[in-house]
Structure formats: C-alpha cells, structure tokens
Coordinates of C-alpha atoms in Angstrom, one line a residue:
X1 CA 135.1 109.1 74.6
X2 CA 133.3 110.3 71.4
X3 CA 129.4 109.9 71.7
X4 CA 126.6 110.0 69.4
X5 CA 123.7 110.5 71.5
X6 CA 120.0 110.7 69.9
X7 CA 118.2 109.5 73.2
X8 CA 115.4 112.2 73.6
X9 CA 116.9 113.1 77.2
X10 CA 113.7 115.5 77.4
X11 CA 112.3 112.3 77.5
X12 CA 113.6 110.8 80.7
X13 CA 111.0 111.3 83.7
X14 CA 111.9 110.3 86.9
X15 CA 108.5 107.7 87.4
X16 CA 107.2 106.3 90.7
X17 CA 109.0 103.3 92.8
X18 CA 109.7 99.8 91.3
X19 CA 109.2 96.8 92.8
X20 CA 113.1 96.0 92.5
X21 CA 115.2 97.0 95.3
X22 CA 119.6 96.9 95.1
X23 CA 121.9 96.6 97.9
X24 CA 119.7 98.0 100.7
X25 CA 121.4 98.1 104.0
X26 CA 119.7 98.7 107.4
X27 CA 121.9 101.2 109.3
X28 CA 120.0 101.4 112.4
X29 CA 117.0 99.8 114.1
X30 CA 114.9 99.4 117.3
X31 CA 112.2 97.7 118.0
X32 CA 112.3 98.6 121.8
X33 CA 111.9 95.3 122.8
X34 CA 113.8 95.1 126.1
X35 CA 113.6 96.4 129.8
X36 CA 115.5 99.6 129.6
X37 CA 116.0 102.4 127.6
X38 CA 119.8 102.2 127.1
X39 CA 121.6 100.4 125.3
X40 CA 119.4 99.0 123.0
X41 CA 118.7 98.6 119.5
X42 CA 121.4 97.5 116.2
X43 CA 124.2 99.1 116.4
X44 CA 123.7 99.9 120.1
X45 CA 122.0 103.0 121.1
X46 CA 122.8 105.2 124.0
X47 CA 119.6 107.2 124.3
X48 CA 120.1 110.3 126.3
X49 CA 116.2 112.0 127.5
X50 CA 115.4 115.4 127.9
X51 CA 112.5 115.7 130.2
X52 CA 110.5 118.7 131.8
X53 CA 108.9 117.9 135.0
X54 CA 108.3 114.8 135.9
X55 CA 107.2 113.7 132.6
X56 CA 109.0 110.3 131.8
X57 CA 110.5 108.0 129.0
X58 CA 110.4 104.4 130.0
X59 CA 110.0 100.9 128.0
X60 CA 106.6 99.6 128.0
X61 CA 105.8 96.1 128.6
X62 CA 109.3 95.2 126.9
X63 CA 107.8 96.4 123.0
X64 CA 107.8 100.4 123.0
X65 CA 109.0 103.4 124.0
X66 CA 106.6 106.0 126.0
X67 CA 106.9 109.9 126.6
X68 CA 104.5 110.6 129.3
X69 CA 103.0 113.7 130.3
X70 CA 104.9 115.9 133.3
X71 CA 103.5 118.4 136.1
X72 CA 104.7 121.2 134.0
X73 CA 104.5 122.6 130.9
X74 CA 107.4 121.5 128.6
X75 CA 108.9 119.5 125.1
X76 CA 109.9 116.4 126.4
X77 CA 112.0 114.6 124.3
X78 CA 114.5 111.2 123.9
X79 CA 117.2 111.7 121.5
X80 CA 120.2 109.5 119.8
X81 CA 123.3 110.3 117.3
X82 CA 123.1 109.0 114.1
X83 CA 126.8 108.9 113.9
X84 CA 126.3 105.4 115.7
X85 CA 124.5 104.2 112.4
X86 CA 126.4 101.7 110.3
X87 CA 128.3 102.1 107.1
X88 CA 127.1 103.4 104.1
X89 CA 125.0 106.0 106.0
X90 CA 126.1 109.7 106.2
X91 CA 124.9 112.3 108.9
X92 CA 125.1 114.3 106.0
X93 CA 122.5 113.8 103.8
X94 CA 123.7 114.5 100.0
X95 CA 126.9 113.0 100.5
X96 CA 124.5 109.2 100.7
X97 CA 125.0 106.5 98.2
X98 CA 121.7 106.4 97.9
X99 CA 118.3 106.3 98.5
X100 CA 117.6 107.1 102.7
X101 CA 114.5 105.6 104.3
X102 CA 113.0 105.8 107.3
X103 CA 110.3 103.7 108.7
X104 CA 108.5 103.7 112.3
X105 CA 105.2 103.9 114.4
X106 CA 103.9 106.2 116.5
X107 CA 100.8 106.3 118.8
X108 CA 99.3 109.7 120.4
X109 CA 97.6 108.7 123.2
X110 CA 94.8 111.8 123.9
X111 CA 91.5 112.2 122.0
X112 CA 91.5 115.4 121.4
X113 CA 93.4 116.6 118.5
X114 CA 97.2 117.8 118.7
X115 CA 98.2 120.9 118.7
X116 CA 101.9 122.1 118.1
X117 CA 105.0 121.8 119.2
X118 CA 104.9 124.0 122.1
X119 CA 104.9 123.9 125.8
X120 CA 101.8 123.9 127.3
X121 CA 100.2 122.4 124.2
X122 CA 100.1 119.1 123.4
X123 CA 101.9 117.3 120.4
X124 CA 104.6 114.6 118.6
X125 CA 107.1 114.9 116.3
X126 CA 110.0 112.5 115.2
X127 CA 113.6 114.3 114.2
X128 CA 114.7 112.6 111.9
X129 CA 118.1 114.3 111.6
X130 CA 118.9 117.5 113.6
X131 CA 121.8 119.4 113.5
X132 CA 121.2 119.6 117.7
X133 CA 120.4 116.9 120.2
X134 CA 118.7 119.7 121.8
X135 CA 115.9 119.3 119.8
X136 CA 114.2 123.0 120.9
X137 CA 117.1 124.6 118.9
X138 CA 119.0 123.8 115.6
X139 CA 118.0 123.0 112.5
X140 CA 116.9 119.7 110.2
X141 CA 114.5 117.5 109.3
X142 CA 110.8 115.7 111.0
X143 CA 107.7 114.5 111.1
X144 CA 105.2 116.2 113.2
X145 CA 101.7 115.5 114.0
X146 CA 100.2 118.5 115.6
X147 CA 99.3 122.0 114.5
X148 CA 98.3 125.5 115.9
X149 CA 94.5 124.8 114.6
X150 CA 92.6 121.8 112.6
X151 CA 92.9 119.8 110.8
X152 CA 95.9 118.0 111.9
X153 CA 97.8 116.4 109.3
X154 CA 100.8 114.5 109.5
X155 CA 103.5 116.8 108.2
X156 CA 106.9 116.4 107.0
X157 CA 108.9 119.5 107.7
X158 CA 112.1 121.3 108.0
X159 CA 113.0 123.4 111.3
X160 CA 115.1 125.9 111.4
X161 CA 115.0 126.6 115.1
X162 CA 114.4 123.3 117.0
X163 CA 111.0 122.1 116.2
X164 CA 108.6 124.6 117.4
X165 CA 109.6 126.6 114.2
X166 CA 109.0 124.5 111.1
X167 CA 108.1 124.6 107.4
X168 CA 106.0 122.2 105.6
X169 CA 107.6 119.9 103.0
X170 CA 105.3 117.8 102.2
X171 CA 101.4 117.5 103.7
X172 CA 97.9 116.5 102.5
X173 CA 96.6 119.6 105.0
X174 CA 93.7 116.8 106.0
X175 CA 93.6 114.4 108.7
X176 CA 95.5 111.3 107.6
X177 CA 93.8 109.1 109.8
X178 CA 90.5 108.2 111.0
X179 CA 91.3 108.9 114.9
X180 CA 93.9 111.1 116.4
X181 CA 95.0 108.2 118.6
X182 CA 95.2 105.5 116.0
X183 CA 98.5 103.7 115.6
X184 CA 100.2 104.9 112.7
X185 CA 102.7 104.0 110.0
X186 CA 105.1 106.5 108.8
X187 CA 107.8 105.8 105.7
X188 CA 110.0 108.8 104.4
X189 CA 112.8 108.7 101.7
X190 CA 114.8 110.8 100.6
X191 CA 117.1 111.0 97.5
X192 CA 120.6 112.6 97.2
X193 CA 120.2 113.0 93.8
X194 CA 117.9 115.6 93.2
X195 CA 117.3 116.1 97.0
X196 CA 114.3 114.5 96.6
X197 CA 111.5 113.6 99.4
X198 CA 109.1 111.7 99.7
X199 CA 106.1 110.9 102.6
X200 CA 103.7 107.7 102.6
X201 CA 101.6 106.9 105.7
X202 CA 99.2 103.9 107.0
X203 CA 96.6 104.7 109.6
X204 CA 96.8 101.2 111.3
X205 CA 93.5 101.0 113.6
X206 CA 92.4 101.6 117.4
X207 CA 93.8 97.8 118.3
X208 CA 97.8 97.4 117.5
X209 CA 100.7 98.0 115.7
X210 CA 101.7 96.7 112.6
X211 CA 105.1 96.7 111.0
X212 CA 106.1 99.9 109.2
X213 CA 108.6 98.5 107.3
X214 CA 106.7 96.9 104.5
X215 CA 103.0 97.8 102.8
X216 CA 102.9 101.5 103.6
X217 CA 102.3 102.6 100.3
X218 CA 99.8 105.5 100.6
X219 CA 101.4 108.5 99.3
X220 CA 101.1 111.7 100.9
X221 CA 101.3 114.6 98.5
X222 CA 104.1 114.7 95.9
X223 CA 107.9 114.3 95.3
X224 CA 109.3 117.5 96.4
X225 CA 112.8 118.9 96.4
X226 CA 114.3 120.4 99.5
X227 CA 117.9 121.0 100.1
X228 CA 118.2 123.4 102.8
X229 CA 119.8 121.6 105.5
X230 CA 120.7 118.6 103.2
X231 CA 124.9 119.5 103.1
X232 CA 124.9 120.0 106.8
X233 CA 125.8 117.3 109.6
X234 CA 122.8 116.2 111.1
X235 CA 124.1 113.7 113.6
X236 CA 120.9 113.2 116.0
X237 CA 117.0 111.7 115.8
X238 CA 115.2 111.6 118.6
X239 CA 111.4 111.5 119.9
X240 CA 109.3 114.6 121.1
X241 CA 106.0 115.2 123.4
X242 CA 104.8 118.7 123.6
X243 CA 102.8 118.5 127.0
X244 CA 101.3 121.0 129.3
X245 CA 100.9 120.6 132.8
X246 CA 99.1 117.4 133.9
X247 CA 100.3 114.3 136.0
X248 CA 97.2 112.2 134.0
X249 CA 99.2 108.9 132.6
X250 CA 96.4 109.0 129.1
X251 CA 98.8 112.5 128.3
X252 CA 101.4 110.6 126.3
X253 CA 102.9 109.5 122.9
X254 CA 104.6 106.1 122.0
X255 CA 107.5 105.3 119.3
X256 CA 108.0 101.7 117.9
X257 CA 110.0 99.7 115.0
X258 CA 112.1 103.0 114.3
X259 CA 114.6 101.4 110.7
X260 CA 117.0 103.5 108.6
X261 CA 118.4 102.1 105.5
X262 CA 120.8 102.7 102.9
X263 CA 120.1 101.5 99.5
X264 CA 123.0 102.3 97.2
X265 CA 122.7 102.5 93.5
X266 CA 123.6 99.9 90.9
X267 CA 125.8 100.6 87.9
X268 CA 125.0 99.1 84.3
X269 CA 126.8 100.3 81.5
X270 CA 125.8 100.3 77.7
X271 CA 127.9 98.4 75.4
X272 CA 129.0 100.2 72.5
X273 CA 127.2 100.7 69.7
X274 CA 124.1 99.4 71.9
X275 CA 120.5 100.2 72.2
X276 CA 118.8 101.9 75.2
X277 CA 115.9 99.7 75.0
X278 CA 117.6 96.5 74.6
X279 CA 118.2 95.0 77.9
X280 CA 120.9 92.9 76.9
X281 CA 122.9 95.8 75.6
X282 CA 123.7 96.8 79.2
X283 CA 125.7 95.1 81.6
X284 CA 127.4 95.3 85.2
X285 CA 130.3 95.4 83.7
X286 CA 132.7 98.8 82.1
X287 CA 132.4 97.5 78.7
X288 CA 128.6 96.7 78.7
X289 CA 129.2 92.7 79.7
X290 CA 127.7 91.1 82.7
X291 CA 124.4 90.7 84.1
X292 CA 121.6 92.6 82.4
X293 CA 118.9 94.9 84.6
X294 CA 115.5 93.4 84.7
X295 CA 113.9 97.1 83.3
X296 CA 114.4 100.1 82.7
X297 CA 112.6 101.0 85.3
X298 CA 114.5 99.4 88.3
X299 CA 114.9 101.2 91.4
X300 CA 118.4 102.9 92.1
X301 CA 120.2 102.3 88.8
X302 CA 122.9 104.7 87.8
X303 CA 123.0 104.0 83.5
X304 CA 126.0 105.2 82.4
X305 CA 126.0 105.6 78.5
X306 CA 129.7 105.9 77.1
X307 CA 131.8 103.0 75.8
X308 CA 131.5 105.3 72.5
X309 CA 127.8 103.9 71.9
X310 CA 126.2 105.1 68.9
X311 CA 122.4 105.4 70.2
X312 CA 120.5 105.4 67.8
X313 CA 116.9 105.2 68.8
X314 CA 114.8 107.8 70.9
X315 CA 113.5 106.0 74.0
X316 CA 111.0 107.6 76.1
X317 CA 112.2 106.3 79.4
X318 CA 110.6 106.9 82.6
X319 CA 113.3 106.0 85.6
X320 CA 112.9 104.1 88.4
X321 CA 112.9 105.8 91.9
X322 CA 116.8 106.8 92.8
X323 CA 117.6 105.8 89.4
X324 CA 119.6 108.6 87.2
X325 CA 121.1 108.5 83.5
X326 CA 125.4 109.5 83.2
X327 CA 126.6 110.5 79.8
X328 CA 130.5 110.7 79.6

C-alpha cells in the first residue's frame, strides 16, 4: 500500500511506563509456601541444588527459600529450567512477544557488606536466565548483590563465564539500601524490541517482606540496550550464595515471591486517511475499526500505520513502554 507519511518519525521517543497494561500473562511463580523444596510453585518446579559442604537449601517456616552457609568454601546454588514456564514465554529472549518481567525478594542475612561471587567470599545473586544450570559456568543474565570492594550496589549484569565473571548493565554504583540485610524488592524488564532493560528496586525495611510484584517503582539508572546473550537459549534461573567456610546459621541468603510474566503487545491500526492524534482514527481492527486505545501512550502497543492513510499532521509522540510504530 501507497503511503503518504508526514508524521515527524524523529519525533517518536520511546517515554517511561504507562499505567495501562495488555495481555500480561504470568509464566512462572513461587512463593515457597510449602514444606519442601520440590515440586512446588505454578507450573510445577523441580528444583535441583548445587551445594558445597554442608551448606543447605531448605523451606523455612513454609514462606521462603534459604541458602545456608557450608563448612567449606563454595557457590552454593538452587537452580530451575525455564523451559517449564508457560506459553507465551521463550528461553530465548528476542524471540518474546513482549515485554519480560521479573519480580522477587531477597534477604542477605550477614551485616557486613557482600562481597562477590566467589568462594570463600560471601555474596547473592539471582540468574535470571543462564545458558547453564551450572551456574559457575555459561553465560546469561542476573542480579547480584555483592562486589570485590564498597559500595555494594545491586547490580544487573551479564556473565559470560558463570557468575563470578560479570559485566555491569545497569547500576547506581551506591548502596541501594539503608542496611545490607534489609529485605529487598527487585523488578527487571526487558524488551525484545530494542533489547531493552530495565532495573527498579525497593529497600523494604529490617522487619518483613513485602510483595515485589506491585509498587517497586524506584528506578535504578537508565534504559539500556544489551543484546549479547539475548538470541541464545537460556533455559535455567536459579539462586546463588557465595560463602566461605563457616558452620554459623546467620551466614545465609533467602529468596521469596520469585514471578515471570509475559505481556504481549496490542495491535491498533490507523484507518485510512486518519489522524495520528485522533484516538478514534485507530482501531483493533485491519481497517482501523474496533475499539480505540486509551493514549498514545499505552504500554505495549504495536501502531501499525498503512490502510493507505494520508497523515497529514506532525505529531510529537512519545511511546509508551514496549510500545513501537510499523509503517507498511
């Protein structure tokens, strides 16, 4: 189709999140409410630990998961396969419908700062896709809350040789909470298109935790692209403590409320001859018909402009998060 297109496309900015949120689907989540480690969770999880020593990974009081300390140095770590998450998600990143997320807790239980992932130091990370369920080789994606010297932000990374050999993606490079053992909040998203990530944190207080799933809106840094390991299968996650050699019960770190969802993009199509900036030239429909989007700057909206629309305006159009503009 023929289209005469004088939409400033300079113009389009990709803008911050919007409060509207299409078709989200949870793919996996735990809440570790239960006796035992495995099964557990939605879809069932068969958890497979990796522990040095004696260290251990047990359920505590039926609400979270523990890593506790071992009599020798080591990275202990719990580990699952994301190919066990539900439909739409896809172990390999780009190839999502849309916009990844990833909420969960975390609690390091020591008061004196972290300090790497290494053995014989002590620190946490989260995988959140790995190319390895060994998580001290291969390659992917985490958080990790621990570094060589202070201060000791909480850092999202990419590792490309199990998680003692990362590089920053996105980190404030100051202490993101008020105590090193506070419980803490974590969201991370991550956009196919564009390959864009994103990191927000809550420190949560000394007393409890508190559900990471909705309110953690403190941005950490900027949107930044990253595509390294993003067309690769990364089919595990899993849970890490870097410990040295202790027996002392205090030496450990606790996981709760781990969610990933899926939340595919909407199509609206301008009608032709239409306006960009007239809602009700845009519909769910091929021709431009249907229901009309609430903004222009909803969330995970793919606006197709074709139909053989004669735009005629110049819109400066900031999009909503996950949201991108087709001409054809």
């Amino acid at each position: 189709a023929m289209i005469s297109l004088r939409v400033m496309m300079a113009m389009v900015m990709i803008g911050g999140v919007s409060g509207v949120s299409w078709g989200q689907t949870t793919v996996f989540v735990d809440d570790y409410n239960r006796a035992v480690l495995s099964p557990g969770g939605t879809p069932s999880m068969t958890y497979t630990p990796t522990l040095v020593g004696t260290s251990t990974a047990t359920i505590i009081s039926s609400s979270f998961l523990r890593i506790a300390n071992g009599t020798t140095n080591g990275v202990s770590y719990v580990t699952g396969s994301t190919t066990t998450f539900s439909s739409p998600y896809n172990s390999t990143l780009s190839s999502n419908t849309g916009l990844v997320t990833w909420t969960f807790n975390f609690k390091y239980n020591r008061t004196s700062d972290p300090a790497g992932i290494v053995s014989g130091s002590y620190g946490t990370a989260i995988a959140l896709a790995g190319s390895s369920a060994t998580l001290t080789t291969g390659t992917g994606y985490a958080i990790i809350y621990g570094n060589s010297s202070t201060p000791d932000p909480i850092r999202l990374v990419r590792y490309s040789n199990g998680l003692g050999t990362s590089t920053n993606i996105i980190t404030s490079g100051v202490s993101d909470i008020s105590a090193v053992n506070n419980y803490v909040s974590v969201r991370v998203t991550y956009n196919p298109t564009g390959n864009i990530w994103a990191l927000y944190i809550r420190d949560d207080g000394a007393s409890a935790w508190a559900d990471p799933a909705s309110g953690v809106t403190n941005q950490i840094g900027s949107n930044t692209v990253d595509n390294t390991y993003t067309s690769t299968a990364l089919n595990n996650f899993g849970f890490v403590w870097s410990h040295a050699a202790t027996a002392a019960a205090t030496k450990s770190d606790d996981f709760d409320n781990f969610k990933v969802t899926v939340t595919a993009s909407t199509n609206y199509f301008l009608k032709s001859g239409g306006l960009v900036s007239n809602l009700a030239d845009w519909g769910q429909n091929t021709d431009g018909t249907g229901t009309n989007p609430s903004g222009l700057g909803d969330a995970n909206i793919n606006w197709n402009i074709r139909n053989n629309a004669a735009v005629t305006n110049d819109v400066a159009w900031t999009l909503g998060s996950g949201s991108k503009v087709i001409v054809g």
